[in-house]
Coordinates of C-alpha atoms in Angstrom, one line a residue:
X1 CA 0.0 0.0 0.0
X2 CA 1.3 3.5 -0.8
X3 CA 1.2 6.4 1.6
X4 CA -2.4 7.4 2.4
X5 CA -2.7 11.2 2.2
X6 CA -6.0 11.4 4.1
X7 CA -4.2 9.7 7.1
X8 CA -1.6 12.4 7.1
X9 CA -4.2 15.1 6.8
X10 CA -6.3 13.6 9.6
X11 CA -3.3 13.3 11.9
X12 CA -2.3 16.9 11.1
X13 CA -5.8 18.1 12.0
X14 CA -5.7 16.4 15.4
X15 CA -2.1 17.6 16.0
X16 CA -3.2 21.2 15.5
X17 CA -6.2 20.7 17.8
X18 CA -4.1 19.0 20.4
X19 CA -1.9 22.0 20.9
X20 CA -5.0 24.0 22.0
X21 CA -5.6 21.6 24.9
X22 CA -2.0 21.7 26.1
X23 CA -1.9 25.5 25.8
X24 CA -5.0 25.7 28.0
X25 CA -3.6 23.1 30.4
X26 CA -0.4 25.1 31.0
X27 CA -1.6 28.7 30.6
X28 CA -5.3 29.2 31.4
X29 CA -6.2 31.0 34.5
X30 CA -8.4 28.2 35.9
X31 CA -6.7 25.1 34.5
X32 CA -5.1 24.2 37.8
X33 CA -8.2 24.7 40.0
X34 CA -11.1 23.6 37.8
X35 CA -12.0 21.0 35.2
X36 CA -13.2 22.6 32.0
X37 CA -15.9 19.9 31.7
X38 CA -17.3 20.4 35.2
X39 CA -20.8 21.7 34.5
X40 CA -20.9 23.4 37.9
X41 CA -18.1 25.8 37.1
X42 CA -17.5 25.8 33.3
X43 CA -18.8 27.9 30.5
X44 CA -20.0 26.6 27.1
X45 CA -16.9 28.1 25.4
X46 CA -14.5 26.6 27.9
X47 CA -16.3 23.3 27.8
X48 CA -16.1 23.0 24.0
X49 CA -12.4 24.2 24.1
X50 CA -11.7 21.0 26.0
X51 CA -14.3 18.8 24.4
X52 CA -13.2 19.3 20.8
X53 CA -9.7 18.1 21.8
X54 CA -11.2 14.7 22.8
X55 CA -11.0 13.9 19.2
X56 CA -7.1 13.9 19.3
X57 CA -6.1 10.8 21.3
X58 CA -8.5 8.2 19.9
X59 CA -7.9 9.4 16.3
X60 CA -4.1 9.2 16.8
X61 CA -4.2 5.8 18.5
X62 CA -6.6 4.5 15.8
X63 CA -4.5 5.8 13.0
X64 CA -1.4 4.4 14.7
X65 CA -3.0 1.0 14.3
X66 CA -4.0 1.7 10.8
X67 CA -0.4 2.9 9.9
X68 CA 1.0 -0.3 11.4
X69 CA -1.2 -2.3 9.1
X70 CA -0.1 -0.2 6.1
X71 CA 3.5 -0.7 7.0
X72 CA 2.9 -4.5 7.5
X73 CA 1.4 -4.7 4.0
X74 CA 4.4 -2.9 2.5
X75 CA 7.0 -5.1 4.3
X76 CA 4.9 -8.3 3.9
X77 CA 7.2 -9.8 6.5
X78 CA 5.8 -10.8 10.0
X79 CA 9.2 -11.1 11.7
X80 CA 10.5 -7.7 10.4
X81 CA 7.2 -6.0 11.3
X82 CA 7.1 -7.5 14.7
X83 CA 10.6 -6.5 15.5
X84 CA 9.8 -3.0 14.4
X85 CA 6.7 -2.8 16.5
X86 CA 8.4 -4.2 19.6
X87 CA 11.4 -1.8 19.2
X88 CA 9.2 1.3 18.4
X89 CA 6.8 0.4 21.2
X90 CA 9.6 0.2 23.8
X91 CA 11.1 3.4 22.4
X92 CA 7.9 5.3 22.8
X93 CA 7.4 4.2 26.4
X94 CA 11.0 5.3 27.3
X95 CA 10.6 8.6 25.4
X96 CA 7.3 9.3 27.2
X97 CA 8.6 8.6 30.7
X98 CA 11.8 10.7 30.2
X99 CA 11.8 13.4 27.6
X100 CA 8.0 14.0 27.3
X101 CA 7.5 13.8 31.1
X102 CA 10.2 16.4 31.6
X103 CA 8.6 18.6 28.9
X104 CA 5.3 18.3 30.7
X105 CA 6.4 18.8 34.3
X106 CA 9.8 20.5 33.9
X107 CA 10.8 18.8 37.1
X108 CA 14.4 17.8 37.2
X109 CA 13.7 15.4 40.2
X110 CA 11.0 13.5 38.2
X111 CA 8.7 13.3 41.2
X112 CA 5.9 12.4 38.8
X113 CA 6.1 9.7 36.1
X114 CA 3.0 9.9 33.9
X115 CA 2.1 6.9 31.7
X116 CA 0.5 9.0 29.0
X117 CA -0.6 8.7 25.4
X118 CA 2.8 7.8 24.0
X119 CA 3.2 5.0 26.6
X120 CA -0.3 3.7 25.7
X121 CA 0.6 3.7 22.0
X122 CA 4.0 2.0 22.8
X123 CA 2.2 -0.7 24.9
X124 CA -0.3 -1.2 22.0
X125 CA 2.5 -1.6 19.5
X126 CA 4.2 -4.2 21.6
X127 CA 1.0 -6.2 22.0
X128 CA 0.1 -5.8 18.3
X129 CA 3.6 -7.1 17.4
X130 CA 2.9 -10.2 19.5
X131 CA -0.5 -10.7 17.8
X132 CA 0.7 -10.4 14.2
X133 CA 0.4 -14.1 13.4
X134 CA -3.4 -13.7 14.0
X135 CA -5.5 -12.6 11.1
X136 CA -6.4 -8.9 10.8
X137 CA -10.0 -9.9 11.3
X138 CA -9.2 -11.7 14.6
X139 CA -7.1 -8.7 15.8
X140 CA -10.0 -6.4 14.9
X141 CA -12.5 -8.6 16.8
X142 CA -10.3 -8.4 19.9
X143 CA -10.1 -4.7 19.6
X144 CA -13.9 -4.2 19.2
X145 CA -14.5 -6.6 22.1
X146 CA -12.2 -4.5 24.3
X147 CA -14.0 -1.3 23.3
X148 CA -17.4 -2.8 23.9
X149 CA -16.7 -4.6 27.1
X150 CA -14.0 -2.8 29.1
X151 CA -16.5 -0.7 30.9
X152 CA -17.5 -3.8 32.8
X153 CA -14.0 -4.0 34.4
X154 CA -15.1 -2.1 37.6
X155 CA -17.8 -4.8 38.2
X156 CA -15.3 -7.7 38.4
X157 CA -16.6 -9.6 41.5
X158 CA -13.3 -9.3 43.5
X159 CA -12.6 -7.3 46.6
X160 CA -10.9 -4.0 46.0
X161 CA -8.0 -5.1 48.2
X162 CA -7.5 -8.4 46.3
X163 CA -4.0 -8.8 44.7
X164 CA -5.5 -9.7 41.3
X165 CA -7.6 -6.5 41.2
X166 CA -4.8 -4.3 42.4
X167 CA -2.5 -5.7 39.6
X168 CA -5.1 -5.7 36.8
X169 CA -7.0 -2.5 37.4
X170 CA -4.2 -0.1 36.4
X171 CA -4.4 -1.7 33.0
X172 CA -8.1 -0.7 32.7
X173 CA -8.5 2.5 34.7
X174 CA -6.4 5.5 35.8
X175 CA -4.6 5.4 39.1
X176 CA -1.7 6.9 41.1
X177 CA 0.9 4.7 42.8
X178 CA 3.5 6.0 45.3
X179 CA 7.0 4.7 44.6
X180 CA 8.6 6.1 47.7
X181 CA 10.7 9.3 48.4
X182 CA 7.9 11.5 47.1
X183 CA 7.8 9.9 43.6
X184 CA 4.5 8.9 42.1
X185 CA 3.7 6.8 39.1
X186 CA 0.5 7.9 37.4
X187 CA -1.4 5.9 34.9
X188 CA -3.2 8.5 32.9
X189 CA -3.9 6.4 29.8
X190 CA -4.7 2.9 31.0
X191 CA -3.3 0.7 28.2
X192 CA -6.0 -2.0 27.6
X193 CA -8.9 0.3 26.5
X194 CA -6.5 2.2 24.2
X195 CA -5.2 -1.1 22.9
X196 CA -8.8 -1.8 21.8
X197 CA -8.8 1.4 19.7
X198 CA -5.4 0.5 18.1
X199 CA -6.3 -3.0 17.2
X200 CA -9.6 -1.8 15.7
X201 CA -7.6 0.7 13.6
X202 CA -5.3 -2.1 12.4
X203 CA -8.3 -4.1 11.2
X204 CA -10.1 -1.1 9.7
X205 CA -7.0 -0.1 7.7
X206 CA -8.0 -2.5 4.9
X207 CA -10.7 0.1 4.1
X208 CA -7.9 2.4 2.8
X209 CA -7.3 -0.2 0.0
X210 CA -10.7 0.9 -1.5
X211 CA -10.9 3.6 -4.2
X212 CA -11.4 7.1 -2.9
X213 CA -15.1 7.3 -3.9
X214 CA -15.7 4.0 -2.1
X215 CA -13.8 5.2 0.9
X216 CA -15.8 8.3 1.2
X217 CA -19.1 6.3 1.2
X218 CA -17.8 3.7 3.6
X219 CA -16.4 6.3 6.1
X220 CA -19.6 8.3 5.9
X221 CA -21.7 5.2 6.7
X222 CA -19.4 4.2 9.6
X223 CA -19.3 7.7 11.0
X224 CA -23.1 8.1 10.9
X225 CA -23.7 4.6 12.3
X226 CA -21.3 5.3 15.2
X227 CA -23.0 8.6 16.1
X228 CA -26.4 7.0 15.9
X229 CA -25.3 4.2 18.2
X230 CA -23.8 6.9 20.5
X231 CA -27.2 8.7 20.7
X232 CA -29.2 5.6 21.3
X233 CA -26.9 4.1 24.0
X234 CA -26.3 7.5 25.7
X235 CA -30.1 8.2 25.8
X236 CA -30.7 4.8 27.4
X237 CA -28.3 6.0 30.1
X238 CA -27.5 2.5 31.5
X239 CA -24.2 1.3 30.0
X240 CA -21.3 2.7 28.0
X241 CA -19.9 5.4 30.3
X242 CA -19.2 5.7 34.0
X243 CA -21.0 9.1 34.3
X244 CA -24.7 9.1 33.2
X245 CA -26.1 12.3 31.7
X246 CA -28.7 14.3 33.6
X247 CA -31.0 17.3 33.2
X248 CA -29.2 20.5 34.0
X249 CA -30.2 24.1 34.6
X250 CA -31.1 24.7 31.0
X251 CA -31.3 22.8 27.7
X252 CA -27.8 23.9 26.6
X253 CA -26.2 22.5 29.8
X254 CA -28.3 19.3 29.5
X255 CA -26.9 18.9 26.0
X256 CA -23.4 19.4 27.4
X257 CA -24.1 16.7 30.0
X258 CA -25.3 14.4 27.2
X259 CA -22.0 14.7 25.3
X260 CA -19.8 14.9 28.3
X261 CA -18.3 11.4 28.1
X262 CA -15.4 9.8 29.8
X263 CA -11.9 9.9 28.3
X264 CA -9.9 8.3 31.2
X265 CA -10.4 5.5 30.4
X266 CA -12.0 6.0 27.0
X267 CA -15.5 4.7 27.4
X268 CA -17.5 2.9 24.8
X269 CA -19.6 6.1 24.3
X270 CA -16.4 8.2 24.1
X271 CA -15.1 6.0 21.3
X272 CA -18.4 5.9 19.4
X273 CA -18.6 9.7 19.5
X274 CA -15.0 10.6 18.8
X275 CA -14.2 7.9 16.2
X276 CA -17.6 8.6 14.6
X277 CA -16.6 12.2 14.1
X278 CA -13.2 11.0 12.8
X279 CA -14.8 8.9 10.2
X280 CA -17.0 11.8 9.0
X281 CA -13.9 14.0 8.7
X282 CA -12.1 11.2 6.8
X283 CA -15.1 11.0 4.4
X284 CA -14.9 14.7 3.9
X285 CA -11.1 15.0 3.3
X286 CA -10.7 11.9 1.1
X287 CA -9.4 13.1 -2.3
X288 CA -9.4 16.7 -1.1
X289 CA -6.4 18.9 -1.9
X290 CA -6.2 22.6 -1.1
X291 CA -4.1 24.9 1.0
X292 CA -5.6 23.7 4.3
X293 CA -4.9 20.0 3.5
X294 CA -1.3 20.9 2.4
X295 CA -0.7 22.7 5.8
X296 CA -2.3 19.8 7.8
X297 CA -0.2 17.3 6.0
X298 CA 3.0 19.0 7.0
X299 CA 2.2 18.4 10.7
X300 CA 0.7 14.9 10.0
X301 CA 3.9 13.6 8.4
X302 CA 6.0 14.3 11.5
X303 CA 3.5 13.9 14.4
X304 CA 6.0 12.6 17.1
X305 CA 8.5 15.4 16.3
X306 CA 5.7 17.9 16.6
X307 CA 4.3 16.3 19.8
X308 CA 7.6 16.5 21.6
X309 CA 8.6 20.0 20.4
X310 CA 5.3 21.7 21.1
X311 CA 5.4 20.7 24.8
X312 CA 8.7 22.4 25.3
X313 CA 7.6 25.5 23.5
X314 CA 4.3 25.9 25.4
X315 CA 6.1 25.3 28.7
X316 CA 8.7 27.9 28.0
X317 CA 5.8 30.3 27.2
X318 CA 4.2 29.4 30.5
X319 CA 7.4 30.4 32.4
X320 CA 7.5 33.7 30.5
X321 CA 3.9 34.3 31.5
X322 CA 4.4 33.7 35.2
X323 CA 7.5 35.8 35.4
X324 CA 5.8 38.6 33.4
X325 CA 3.0 38.4 36.0
X326 CA 5.4 39.2 38.8
X327 CA 6.1 35.7 40.2
X328 CA 9.5 34.6 41.3
X329 CA 11.3 31.3 41.0
X330 CA 10.6 30.7 44.7
X331 CA 6.8 30.9 43.9
X332 CA 7.0 28.0 41.4
X333 CA 5.6 24.6 42.3
X334 CA 6.6 21.6 40.2
X335 CA 5.2 18.1 40.1
X336 CA 1.5 18.2 39.3
X337 CA 1.5 22.0 39.1
X338 CA 3.7 22.1 35.9
X339 CA 5.9 24.7 37.7
X340 CA 3.2 27.3 38.0
X341 CA 2.6 29.2 41.2
X342 CA 0.4 27.3 43.7
X343 CA -2.1 30.2 43.6
X344 CA -2.6 32.8 40.9
X345 CA -1.2 33.2 37.4
X346 CA -2.7 32.3 34.1
X347 CA -4.3 34.1 31.2
X348 CA -7.9 34.4 29.9
X349 CA -9.3 32.1 27.2
X350 CA -9.1 34.5 24.3
X351 CA -5.4 34.8 24.9
X352 CA -5.1 31.0 25.0
X353 CA -6.5 30.9 21.5
X354 CA -4.0 33.5 20.3
X355 CA -1.0 31.8 21.8
X356 CA -2.2 28.4 20.4
X357 CA -2.4 29.9 16.9
X358 CA 1.1 31.4 17.2
X359 CA 2.6 28.2 18.5
X360 CA 1.1 26.1 15.7
X361 CA 2.2 28.7 13.1
X362 CA 5.6 28.9 14.6
X363 CA 6.0 25.1 14.4
X364 CA 5.0 25.0 10.7
X365 CA 8.4 25.9 9.1
X366 CA 10.2 23.6 11.5
X367 CA 8.0 20.6 10.8
X368 CA 8.1 21.3 7.0
X369 CA 11.9 21.3 7.2
X370 CA 12.1 18.1 9.2
X371 CA 9.5 16.4 7.0
X372 CA 11.7 17.2 3.9
X373 CA 14.8 16.1 5.8
X374 CA 13.2 12.7 6.6
X375 CA 12.1 12.3 3.0
X376 CA 15.6 13.0 1.7
X377 CA 17.4 10.8 4.2
X378 CA 15.5 7.6 4.2
X379 CA 18.8 5.8 4.7
X380 CA 18.9 7.0 8.3
X381 CA 16.6 4.5 9.9
X382 CA 16.7 6.3 13.3
X383 CA 14.6 9.1 11.8
X384 CA 11.6 6.8 11.7
X385 CA 11.6 6.9 15.5
X386 CA 11.0 10.7 15.6

């Protein structure tokens, strides 16, 4: 299979959106004290600023699985592909727990180790590599089964203190685990639910073998079906998400409650909603070529390079912000606070959007250069790891 341009465009779109969420995380005035999806304290604009970025992780994990299938088809060699997935998966986990964790926390003592999205993808690559002898259909069925059923994991009939549950639950749900001497290991992206998304993406990648007109039709049908299932299951309000929706103070906030689904871990309803939207966008961009798709492709071809770099840039902007606001080094609190002052600091939402646009625009020429460098130096195999 040759390179699929719509995959690069889709990845580029979510990379652009992702930077908005991380800009808000590090710079917004209430990001430390309040959750943007808490209907008791949020505003509709702040809610959707966070909600739209829910599209990023499931899309990227799904397309990571799809890209693994495309690479497998090119190599047509199970051993070579497995070794690549095992090596790349291990590398992503190491990179996440070192370089990316430092870029996120800026804590030289590494008091917090966050098992985040890159670690979840790395874990998924390792498991996918071990499953390669299975058919794509079998791998897809496993993935779909995980997405459909992992919300049952809290109901496993074992005591919370049982050794089995304590060992297994971090694979299914977020958790924090003290390692001693003030160091905490946090599972932000529990690997099994995200593995389900990746394995489903691996299976679904065969759809990219269709002609562009057929892809558009298939992606449209899948997207609409996913969103219809989301509405039906969410309306029933019994299964599919750990937080049921409820009537709120007005119809707008009731709607926000309806679409306010759980990302940690990604619930069945979260996956139906976000991946449904992803398929609709794929249907729209298949065969599309214009200035916007050209720009998105630049980011989509070098997603890991962009991901690592944008964290450092936004964090440096955060330090500039707090110092310009009159805080001193002694006011900074690291660990879970990103190095921000414990109280005070931050900018309003309109400025978050301006900084986000400037960060993404500033990264464009760097990503374009690196993309060309990779293209012109394919003999350097290590470039494929960044």
